[in-house]
Short mmCIF file of C-alpha atoms and ligand atoms in Angstrom, two decimals:
data_model
loop_
_atom_site.label_atom_id
_atom_site.label_comp_id
_atom_site.label_asym_id
_atom_site.label_seq_id
_atom_site.Cartn_x
_atom_site.Cartn_y
_atom_site.Cartn_z
CA UNK A 11 -0.62 -70.43 -43.19
CA UNK A 12 -1.16 -72.41 -46.49
CA UNK A 13 -3.03 -75.97 -46.33
CA UNK A 14 -2.03 -78.40 -48.69
CA UNK A 15 -2.87 -82.50 -48.87
CA UNK A 16 -0.63 -83.73 -46.07
CA UNK A 17 0.93 -80.63 -44.15
CA UNK A 18 0.10 -76.94 -43.31
CA UNK A 19 2.80 -74.70 -44.30
CA UNK A 20 2.63 -72.09 -41.44
CA UNK A 21 5.15 -70.09 -43.07
CA UNK A 22 7.35 -70.45 -46.17
CA UNK A 23 10.72 -69.82 -46.12
CA UNK A 24 10.63 -66.20 -46.95
CA UNK A 25 11.40 -63.29 -44.76
CA UNK A 26 9.29 -61.49 -42.44
CA UNK A 27 6.46 -63.93 -42.49
CA UNK A 28 3.97 -65.12 -39.94
CA UNK A 29 1.13 -67.72 -39.85
CA UNK A 30 -0.90 -69.56 -37.27
CA UNK A 31 -4.01 -71.97 -37.08
CA UNK A 32 -6.34 -72.41 -34.04
CA UNK A 33 -8.50 -74.65 -32.93
CA UNK A 34 -12.46 -73.73 -33.55
CA UNK A 35 -13.77 -73.96 -30.02
CA UNK A 36 -12.63 -73.54 -26.74
CA UNK A 37 -11.84 -77.44 -25.09
CA UNK A 38 -14.52 -78.79 -22.58
CA UNK A 39 -11.76 -80.51 -20.50
CA UNK A 40 -8.87 -79.73 -18.00
CA UNK A 41 -6.43 -82.14 -18.46
CA UNK A 42 -4.84 -82.75 -22.04
CA UNK A 43 -2.18 -84.14 -24.03
CA UNK A 44 -1.09 -82.52 -27.46
CA UNK A 45 1.22 -83.70 -29.73
CA UNK A 46 2.37 -81.34 -32.24
CA UNK A 47 4.42 -83.33 -35.39
CA UNK A 48 6.19 -80.73 -37.62
CA UNK A 49 9.26 -79.65 -39.88
CA UNK A 50 11.46 -76.91 -39.66
CA UNK A 51 13.81 -76.76 -42.87
CA UNK A 52 15.80 -74.19 -44.28
CA UNK A 53 18.89 -73.93 -46.46
CA UNK A 54 20.91 -71.91 -44.22
CA UNK A 55 23.25 -73.25 -41.29
CA UNK A 56 20.90 -70.76 -39.00
CA UNK A 57 17.30 -70.36 -39.18
CA UNK A 58 14.62 -68.29 -37.97
CA UNK A 59 12.14 -67.39 -36.08
CA UNK A 60 10.47 -70.47 -34.76
CA UNK A 61 7.20 -72.71 -33.88
CA UNK A 62 5.10 -72.27 -31.08
CA UNK A 63 2.08 -74.57 -29.73
CA UNK A 64 -0.55 -72.62 -27.84
CA UNK A 65 -2.97 -72.96 -25.15
CA UNK A 66 -4.75 -69.95 -24.41
CA UNK A 67 -8.06 -68.17 -23.37
CA UNK A 68 -8.13 -66.65 -27.19
CA UNK A 69 -7.76 -67.32 -30.57
CA UNK A 70 -4.60 -64.78 -30.89
CA UNK A 71 -4.00 -62.95 -34.05
CA UNK A 72 -0.67 -61.86 -35.67
CA UNK A 73 1.64 -60.73 -33.54
CA UNK A 74 5.59 -60.25 -32.16
CA UNK A 75 5.57 -63.66 -30.50
CA UNK A 76 6.30 -66.61 -33.13
CA UNK A 77 3.68 -64.88 -35.07
CA UNK A 78 1.22 -64.33 -32.30
CA UNK A 79 -0.03 -61.90 -30.09
CA UNK A 80 2.21 -60.97 -26.88
CA UNK A 81 0.74 -60.70 -23.60
CA UNK A 82 -1.50 -64.01 -23.60
CA UNK A 83 -3.39 -65.66 -21.12
CA UNK A 84 -2.09 -69.24 -20.92
CA UNK A 85 0.91 -71.06 -22.06
CA UNK A 86 3.45 -71.13 -24.96
CA UNK A 87 5.59 -73.92 -25.93
CA UNK A 88 8.48 -72.39 -27.95
CA UNK A 89 10.62 -73.81 -30.59
CA UNK A 90 13.02 -70.91 -31.02
CA UNK A 91 15.47 -71.31 -33.92
CA UNK A 92 17.49 -68.27 -33.50
CA UNK A 93 19.72 -67.34 -30.93
CA UNK A 94 19.09 -63.56 -30.08
CA UNK A 95 21.08 -63.65 -26.98
CA UNK A 96 24.06 -64.92 -28.06
CA UNK A 97 24.42 -67.64 -25.55
CA UNK A 98 25.18 -70.58 -28.17
CA UNK A 99 22.17 -72.43 -26.76
CA UNK A 100 19.58 -72.58 -29.98
CA UNK A 101 17.76 -74.26 -31.46
CA UNK A 102 15.82 -74.28 -27.99
CA UNK A 103 12.82 -75.78 -26.75
CA UNK A 104 10.93 -73.84 -23.92
CA UNK A 105 7.48 -73.60 -21.95
CA UNK A 106 6.38 -70.06 -20.70
CA UNK A 107 3.01 -69.54 -18.70
CA UNK A 108 1.72 -66.04 -19.19
CA UNK A 109 -1.45 -64.50 -17.30
CA UNK A 110 -1.97 -61.62 -19.71
CA UNK A 111 0.33 -59.26 -18.07
CA UNK A 112 4.01 -60.35 -19.27
CA UNK A 113 5.59 -59.29 -22.53
CA UNK A 114 8.00 -61.99 -24.11
CA UNK A 115 11.67 -61.06 -24.11
CA UNK A 116 12.88 -61.49 -27.29
CA UNK A 117 16.52 -60.34 -26.49
CA UNK A 118 16.97 -62.83 -24.23
CA UNK A 119 15.14 -65.51 -25.91
CA UNK A 120 12.84 -65.69 -22.60
CA UNK A 121 15.60 -67.11 -20.64
CA UNK A 122 14.58 -65.46 -17.44
CA UNK A 123 10.81 -66.20 -18.02
CA UNK A 124 10.73 -69.84 -19.15
CA UNK A 125 9.48 -72.20 -16.45
CA UNK A 126 11.75 -74.97 -18.12
CA UNK A 127 13.34 -75.84 -21.21
CA UNK A 128 15.89 -77.91 -23.37
CA UNK A 129 18.23 -77.20 -26.16
CA UNK A 130 17.49 -79.54 -29.05
CA UNK A 131 18.49 -79.18 -32.98
CA UNK A 132 14.76 -79.70 -34.29
CA UNK A 133 15.87 -78.07 -37.97
CA UNK A 134 16.31 -80.18 -41.02
CA UNK A 135 15.78 -83.40 -39.58
CA UNK A 136 15.23 -86.69 -41.84
CA UNK A 137 12.20 -87.41 -39.71
CA UNK A 138 9.36 -85.18 -38.64
CA UNK A 139 9.96 -83.74 -35.16
CA UNK A 140 7.33 -84.46 -32.58
CA UNK A 141 6.63 -82.49 -29.37
CA UNK A 142 4.25 -83.40 -26.90
CA UNK A 143 2.51 -81.42 -24.16
CA UNK A 144 1.08 -83.06 -21.35
CA UNK A 145 -1.01 -81.17 -18.56
CA UNK A 146 -2.42 -83.43 -15.91
CA UNK A 147 -2.46 -82.54 -11.89
CA UNK A 148 -1.05 -79.37 -12.12
CA UNK A 149 1.85 -80.95 -13.72
CA UNK A 150 3.20 -79.95 -17.11
CA UNK A 151 5.75 -82.14 -19.05
CA UNK A 152 7.02 -81.53 -22.51
CA UNK A 153 8.61 -84.53 -24.23
CA UNK A 154 10.36 -84.08 -27.74
CA UNK A 155 11.12 -86.49 -30.40
CA UNK A 156 13.92 -84.84 -32.37
CA UNK A 157 13.12 -86.80 -35.64
CA UNK A 158 16.57 -88.76 -35.85
CA UNK A 159 14.91 -92.11 -36.06
CA UNK A 160 11.52 -92.81 -37.62
CA UNK A 161 10.35 -94.46 -34.50
CA UNK A 162 7.34 -91.92 -33.45
CA UNK A 163 7.62 -93.20 -29.74
CA UNK A 164 11.30 -91.93 -29.40
CA UNK A 165 10.66 -89.21 -27.09
CA UNK A 166 13.04 -87.43 -24.37
CA UNK A 167 12.04 -85.53 -21.45
CA UNK A 168 12.78 -81.80 -22.13
CA UNK A 169 10.82 -80.11 -19.01
CA UNK A 170 8.66 -80.92 -16.20
CA UNK A 171 7.12 -78.62 -13.87
CA UNK A 172 4.68 -79.06 -10.87
CA UNK A 173 2.09 -76.84 -9.57
CA UNK A 174 1.14 -75.35 -13.27
CA UNK A 175 -2.34 -73.21 -13.38
CA UNK A 176 -3.55 -72.87 -16.84
CA UNK A 177 -6.81 -71.14 -17.51
CA UNK A 178 -9.92 -73.51 -18.29
CA UNK A 179 -11.51 -73.48 -21.47
CA UNK A 180 -8.77 -72.34 -23.63
CA UNK A 181 -7.83 -72.68 -27.73
CA UNK A 182 -5.20 -74.50 -29.19
CA UNK A 183 -3.07 -73.24 -31.64
CA UNK A 184 0.14 -73.08 -33.56
CA UNK A 185 1.98 -70.36 -34.75
CA UNK A 186 5.45 -69.48 -36.80
CA UNK A 187 7.41 -66.34 -37.91
CA UNK A 188 10.43 -66.06 -40.08
CA UNK A 189 12.60 -62.81 -39.68
CA UNK A 190 15.68 -61.77 -41.36
CA UNK A 191 16.40 -65.55 -41.70
CA UNK A 192 13.89 -67.90 -42.95
CA UNK A 193 12.82 -71.53 -42.41
CA UNK A 194 9.66 -73.47 -43.84
CA UNK A 195 7.71 -74.34 -40.90
CA UNK A 196 5.27 -77.00 -41.79
CA UNK A 197 2.92 -78.63 -39.18
CA UNK A 198 1.94 -82.62 -40.53
CA UNK A 199 -0.26 -83.34 -37.61
CA UNK A 200 -1.69 -82.03 -34.32
CA UNK A 201 -3.04 -84.39 -32.00
CA UNK A 202 -5.11 -83.29 -29.17
CA UNK A 203 -6.12 -85.91 -26.23
CA UNK A 204 -8.22 -85.33 -23.20
CA UNK A 205 -6.56 -87.31 -19.86
CA UNK A 206 -8.71 -88.15 -17.19
CA UNK A 207 -8.95 -90.34 -14.01
CA UNK A 208 -10.54 -93.78 -14.21
CA UNK A 209 -13.68 -93.04 -12.43
CA UNK A 210 -14.06 -89.65 -14.41
CA UNK A 211 -14.00 -91.78 -17.58
CA UNK A 212 -16.23 -94.20 -16.92
CA UNK A 213 -19.05 -91.41 -16.27
CA UNK A 214 -18.08 -89.94 -19.70
CA UNK A 215 -18.21 -92.87 -22.17
CA UNK A 216 -22.25 -93.57 -21.76
CA UNK A 217 -22.58 -89.94 -22.50
CA UNK A 218 -20.55 -90.37 -25.60
CA UNK A 219 -22.22 -93.33 -27.40
CA UNK A 220 -25.23 -91.31 -28.82
CA UNK A 221 -22.89 -88.51 -29.76
CA UNK A 222 -20.43 -91.08 -31.55
CA UNK A 223 -23.00 -91.78 -33.73
CA UNK A 224 -23.96 -88.75 -34.49
CA UNK A 225 -20.70 -87.69 -35.42
CA UNK A 226 -19.95 -90.81 -37.44
CA UNK A 227 -22.86 -89.90 -39.39
CA UNK A 228 -21.71 -86.64 -40.24
CA UNK A 229 -18.32 -88.04 -41.19
CA UNK A 230 -19.85 -90.11 -43.50
CA UNK A 231 -21.62 -87.48 -45.37
CA UNK A 232 -18.62 -84.95 -45.69
CA UNK A 233 -16.54 -87.97 -46.50
CA UNK A 234 -19.03 -88.92 -49.31
CA UNK A 235 -19.42 -85.50 -50.39
CA UNK A 236 -15.37 -84.46 -50.70
CA UNK A 237 -15.27 -87.93 -52.66
CA UNK A 238 -17.75 -86.38 -55.07
CA UNK A 239 -16.39 -83.17 -55.22
CA UNK A 240 -12.81 -84.78 -56.45
CA UNK A 241 -14.38 -86.67 -59.05
CA UNK A 242 -16.10 -83.82 -60.41
CA UNK A 243 -12.86 -81.82 -60.00
CA UNK A 244 -11.25 -84.61 -61.92
CA UNK A 245 -13.45 -84.79 -64.72
CA UNK A 246 -13.69 -80.93 -64.89
CA UNK A 247 -9.83 -80.50 -65.11
CA UNK A 248 -8.27 -83.82 -66.52
CA UNK A 249 -4.96 -82.31 -67.35
CA UNK A 250 -4.59 -81.55 -63.57
CA UNK A 251 -4.81 -84.95 -62.49
CA UNK A 252 -1.48 -86.25 -63.79
CA UNK A 253 0.39 -83.55 -62.16
CA UNK A 254 -1.10 -84.71 -58.85
CA UNK A 255 0.28 -88.06 -59.49
CA UNK A 256 4.11 -87.19 -60.19
CA UNK A 257 4.31 -85.77 -56.65
CA UNK A 258 3.88 -89.11 -55.20
CA UNK A 259 6.99 -90.50 -56.76
CA UNK A 260 10.32 -89.57 -55.00
CA UNK A 261 13.40 -89.04 -57.41
CA UNK A 262 16.19 -91.33 -57.29
CA UNK A 263 18.28 -89.03 -55.18
CA UNK A 264 15.69 -88.84 -52.43
CA UNK A 265 14.96 -92.39 -52.18
CA UNK A 266 19.12 -93.20 -51.93
CA UNK A 267 19.08 -90.47 -49.15
CA UNK A 268 16.28 -92.07 -47.36
CA UNK A 269 18.29 -95.43 -47.70
CA UNK A 270 21.52 -93.87 -46.10
CA UNK A 271 19.55 -92.60 -43.20
CA UNK A 272 18.02 -96.07 -42.53
CA UNK A 273 21.40 -97.28 -42.85
CA UNK A 274 22.12 -94.69 -40.24
CA UNK A 275 19.73 -95.61 -38.25
CA UNK A 276 20.44 -99.37 -37.91
CA UNK A 277 24.21 -98.50 -37.14
CA UNK A 278 22.69 -96.43 -34.28
CA UNK A 279 20.89 -99.24 -33.10
CA UNK A 280 23.86 -101.69 -33.11
CA UNK A 281 25.86 -99.26 -31.62
CA UNK A 282 23.19 -98.79 -28.89
CA UNK A 283 22.97 -102.59 -28.56
CA UNK A 284 26.52 -102.78 -28.37
CA UNK A 285 26.86 -100.30 -25.32
CA UNK A 286 24.26 -102.24 -23.56
CA UNK A 287 26.09 -105.42 -23.74
CA UNK A 288 29.49 -103.45 -22.76
CA UNK A 289 27.72 -102.34 -19.64
CA UNK A 290 26.90 -105.94 -18.71
CA UNK A 291 30.32 -106.97 -19.39
CA UNK A 292 31.62 -103.92 -17.26
CA UNK A 293 29.46 -105.15 -14.28
CA UNK A 294 30.70 -108.82 -14.84
CA UNK A 295 34.10 -107.77 -14.83
CA UNK A 296 33.82 -105.59 -11.66
CA UNK A 297 32.37 -108.89 -10.10
CA UNK A 298 35.44 -110.80 -11.39
CA UNK A 299 37.50 -108.22 -9.97
CA UNK A 300 36.23 -108.62 -6.56
CA UNK A 301 36.46 -112.51 -6.83
CA UNK A 302 40.52 -111.98 -7.60
CA UNK A 303 41.11 -109.75 -4.91
CA UNK A 304 39.20 -112.38 -2.49
CA UNK A 305 41.85 -114.77 -4.20
CA UNK A 306 44.74 -113.21 -3.47
CA UNK A 307 43.66 -112.68 0.30
CA UNK A 308 43.56 -116.28 -0.04
CA UNK A 309 39.99 -117.20 1.21
CA UNK A 310 38.13 -120.36 -0.43
CA UNK A 311 36.24 -119.14 -3.83
CA UNK A 312 33.44 -120.33 -5.83
CA UNK A 313 33.54 -120.27 -9.58
CA UNK A 314 31.99 -116.87 -10.45
CA UNK A 315 28.26 -117.23 -12.13
CA UNK A 316 28.73 -115.59 -15.92
CA UNK A 317 32.74 -115.35 -16.43
CA UNK A 318 35.18 -117.90 -16.85
CA UNK A 319 33.55 -121.29 -16.59
CA UNK A 320 36.93 -123.27 -15.25
CA UNK A 321 36.55 -125.30 -11.76
CA UNK A 322 38.22 -123.29 -9.25
CA UNK A 323 39.59 -125.51 -6.35
CA UNK A 324 39.35 -124.07 -3.11
CA UNK A 325 43.58 -124.06 -3.12
CA UNK A 326 43.74 -120.32 -3.17
CA UNK A 327 46.59 -118.71 -1.49
CA UNK A 328 48.69 -118.75 -5.12
CA UNK A 329 51.01 -115.93 -5.52
CA UNK A 330 49.79 -113.89 -8.46
CA UNK A 331 53.40 -112.90 -9.86
CA UNK A 332 53.82 -116.55 -10.88
CA UNK A 333 50.74 -117.15 -13.14
CA UNK A 334 51.25 -114.74 -15.47
CA UNK A 335 53.46 -115.86 -18.39
CA UNK A 336 55.26 -114.09 -20.72
CA UNK A 337 53.60 -115.14 -24.15
CA UNK A 338 49.98 -114.53 -22.74
CA UNK A 339 50.79 -110.97 -21.98
CA UNK A 340 52.06 -110.76 -25.62
CA UNK A 341 48.84 -111.81 -26.49
CA UNK A 342 46.78 -109.58 -25.03
CA UNK A 343 48.77 -106.70 -26.31
CA UNK A 344 48.28 -108.20 -29.98
CA UNK A 345 44.75 -108.30 -29.26
CA UNK A 346 44.89 -105.07 -28.05
CA UNK A 347 46.59 -103.38 -31.10
CA UNK A 348 44.17 -105.33 -33.20
CA UNK A 349 41.12 -103.59 -31.76
CA UNK A 350 42.40 -100.30 -31.98
CA UNK A 351 43.45 -100.78 -35.25
CA UNK A 352 39.72 -101.71 -36.03
CA UNK A 353 38.83 -98.90 -34.18
CA UNK A 354 40.60 -96.63 -36.44
CA UNK A 355 39.40 -98.03 -39.49
CA UNK A 356 35.77 -97.79 -38.46
CA UNK A 357 36.43 -94.06 -37.36
CA UNK A 358 37.76 -93.03 -40.95
CA UNK A 359 34.95 -95.01 -42.70
CA UNK A 360 32.42 -93.08 -40.49
CA UNK A 361 34.11 -89.84 -41.43
CA UNK A 362 34.40 -90.93 -45.14
CA UNK A 363 30.77 -91.28 -45.09
CA UNK A 364 30.16 -87.98 -43.60
CA UNK A 365 32.34 -86.41 -46.30
CA UNK A 366 29.93 -88.18 -49.22
CA UNK A 367 26.55 -87.43 -47.14
CA UNK A 368 27.72 -83.73 -47.49
CA UNK A 369 28.67 -83.89 -51.04
CA UNK A 370 25.28 -85.51 -52.00
CA UNK A 371 23.38 -83.31 -49.57
CA UNK A 372 25.11 -80.07 -51.68
CA UNK A 373 24.12 -81.76 -54.99
CA UNK A 374 20.96 -82.40 -53.84
CA UNK A 375 20.57 -78.97 -52.98
CA UNK A 376 21.52 -77.91 -56.68
CA UNK A 377 19.58 -80.76 -58.03
CA UNK A 378 16.46 -79.51 -56.54
CA UNK A 379 16.40 -76.33 -57.68
CA UNK A 380 17.23 -77.46 -61.18
CA UNK A 381 14.50 -80.01 -61.32
CA UNK A 382 12.08 -77.48 -59.65
CA UNK A 383 12.09 -75.36 -62.80
CA UNK A 384 12.28 -78.25 -65.48
CA UNK A 385 11.03 -81.78 -65.13
CA UNK A 386 12.55 -84.39 -62.44
CA UNK A 387 15.91 -85.02 -64.31
CA UNK A 388 18.28 -87.89 -62.83
CA UNK A 389 21.24 -87.85 -60.49
CA UNK A 390 24.44 -86.26 -61.88
CA UNK A 391 27.14 -89.25 -62.82
CA UNK A 392 29.62 -88.59 -59.70
CA UNK A 393 26.63 -88.46 -57.20
CA UNK A 394 25.52 -91.49 -57.93
CA UNK A 395 28.90 -92.91 -58.06
CA UNK A 396 29.38 -91.40 -54.52
CA UNK A 397 26.27 -93.24 -53.54
CA UNK A 398 27.23 -96.44 -54.47
CA UNK A 399 30.33 -96.24 -53.00
CA UNK A 400 28.75 -94.97 -49.92
CA UNK A 401 26.43 -98.21 -49.56
CA UNK A 402 29.57 -99.96 -49.97
CA UNK A 403 31.12 -98.22 -47.08
CA UNK A 404 27.96 -98.64 -44.87
CA UNK A 405 28.22 -102.62 -45.10
CA UNK A 406 31.83 -102.68 -43.98
CA UNK A 407 31.03 -100.60 -40.88
CA UNK A 408 28.20 -103.00 -40.22
CA UNK A 409 30.41 -105.86 -40.59
CA UNK A 410 32.65 -104.06 -38.60
CA UNK A 411 30.27 -103.46 -35.69
CA UNK A 412 29.10 -107.08 -35.95
CA UNK A 413 32.85 -108.44 -35.64
CA UNK A 414 32.95 -105.76 -32.74
CA UNK A 415 30.16 -107.57 -31.02
CA UNK A 416 31.55 -111.00 -31.28
CA UNK A 417 35.10 -110.08 -30.57
CA UNK A 418 34.65 -110.44 -26.73
CA UNK A 419 33.82 -113.91 -26.69
CA UNK A 420 36.16 -115.73 -29.11
CA UNK A 421 38.76 -113.44 -27.44
CA UNK A 422 37.93 -114.98 -24.01
CA UNK A 423 37.41 -118.35 -25.20
CA UNK A 424 41.51 -118.53 -25.56
CA UNK A 425 42.64 -122.12 -24.13
CA UNK A 426 44.69 -122.57 -21.42
CA UNK A 427 47.25 -125.05 -20.51
CA UNK A 428 45.39 -127.70 -18.84
CA UNK A 429 47.76 -128.87 -16.18
CA UNK A 430 47.81 -125.36 -14.32
CA UNK A 431 44.04 -125.19 -13.76
CA UNK A 432 44.28 -122.80 -11.18
CA UNK A 433 47.12 -120.35 -12.63
CA UNK A 434 45.24 -120.25 -15.70
CA UNK A 435 42.53 -118.44 -13.85
CA UNK A 436 44.30 -115.21 -13.18
CA UNK A 437 45.51 -114.86 -16.78
CA UNK A 438 41.93 -115.57 -18.34
CA UNK A 439 40.61 -112.76 -15.64
CA UNK A 440 42.98 -110.36 -16.49
CA UNK A 441 42.42 -111.13 -20.31
CA UNK A 442 38.53 -110.66 -20.07
CA UNK A 443 38.81 -107.24 -17.99
CA UNK A 444 41.64 -105.65 -20.49
CA UNK A 445 39.53 -106.60 -23.48
CA UNK A 446 36.37 -105.33 -21.55
CA UNK A 447 37.85 -102.02 -21.34
CA UNK A 448 39.21 -101.58 -24.66
CA UNK A 449 35.74 -102.47 -26.12
CA UNK A 450 34.19 -99.89 -24.21
CA UNK A 451 36.82 -97.40 -25.27
CA UNK A 452 36.19 -97.91 -28.90
CA UNK A 453 31.98 -98.28 -28.62
CA UNK A 454 32.77 -94.72 -26.92
CA UNK A 455 34.83 -93.34 -29.94
CA UNK A 456 32.36 -94.81 -32.37
CA UNK A 457 29.34 -93.52 -30.40
CA UNK A 458 31.41 -90.12 -30.52
CA UNK A 459 32.21 -89.89 -33.93
CA UNK A 460 28.87 -90.90 -34.80
CA UNK A 461 27.33 -87.97 -32.53
CA UNK A 462 30.14 -85.24 -33.92
CA UNK A 463 29.27 -86.38 -37.29
CA UNK A 464 25.36 -85.27 -36.83
CA UNK A 465 26.20 -82.32 -35.10
CA UNK A 466 28.87 -81.54 -37.85
CA UNK A 467 26.24 -81.59 -40.31
CA UNK A 468 23.87 -79.13 -39.37
CA UNK A 469 26.49 -76.71 -38.43
CA1 CA B 16 14.90 -66.49 -30.42
CA1 CA B 17 19.99 -68.11 -27.02
#
């Protein structure tokens, strides 16, 4: 493993490398939560081998299981990049408990030995990936945040297993390995928390107050020493100081890419909101339909709470066929066509964006290689052009999404002919339900093409 200022490179992207890092001392608590923040990056569509988070009774040495020793005693959580058994289910996240006797079965990706797992792509993500392992009351839970957004708390449940027995007083560790294919495995942070029941906690905090003072003093001393050493170093090597600063500024391409990702995030967010609204709408639609069926059977009906706001007389018993006028149907049809059209446009735009993003990524790859050799040159002309076009398209998409969100109200607010108070209700309801269905369809299409686009990017 190679340590740097803000991460530990467990393995570089070179063939057949292994690396690891372990806690110095065994832990003194039985229930815990650890969070490992990492990045797995590689130029290939497929990478290898993977990264492991360990809790074992011994600090392991180099070995065959993601860089660490086999037949371990404790828990291993594996981020397995390479699909050894050809089941098309990698990258895969899984947990395996071992009592020191079992050999990890690489050929089947441990599929018969795992206590649980989930298929998640954790390679080449815009933001760091986070895996959180909790062990509390003999329940093991693994959450994963696949780094698609910069929200640190965007965790999904990957696996949960009850009645898991782990040995006490183990060490935490991380390890990684590359094979014929190679990824960079970087760990940015490893956070450990002990978990306590309430009363247990109260007893412990009293003792720790003195210790806290001690550790704080110790930390201050070390920190001052570090600062002093840094200054000494800077004085001794004034030429190296400037190089340090150069790394802190991203080149233009990286900044643009980050802007694109942020744009995509906000689109993602908008679509999510849209879905929520649509679910509500669907609920209302169902309510309205129930009322309509009541109406057609001739019962007295009260006004629906959220939907159409017209006063409904207790009349009832009006035949439904009389109530829908030809021109109203035409209008509904036109509206539908309109919606379909804008959905198609949005799809096209998204595809377009995807293509351009691919082009930029390729260019970045080539540009990155060149920049490594020489100084940080500017982007080629056509890339800049593509980026600016991309940004413009992004604006359109956002506008479209906003329009879509606003549409149901404007479409729903079609004026009804005033004299036919009772007869106008049914077409309005019909209207709302049809539009709701179409908006739902569009949201799904957008959502799916977004998903597809993301999947396509990495495969
Ligand atoms: Ca594997
Ligand atoms: Ca597999």
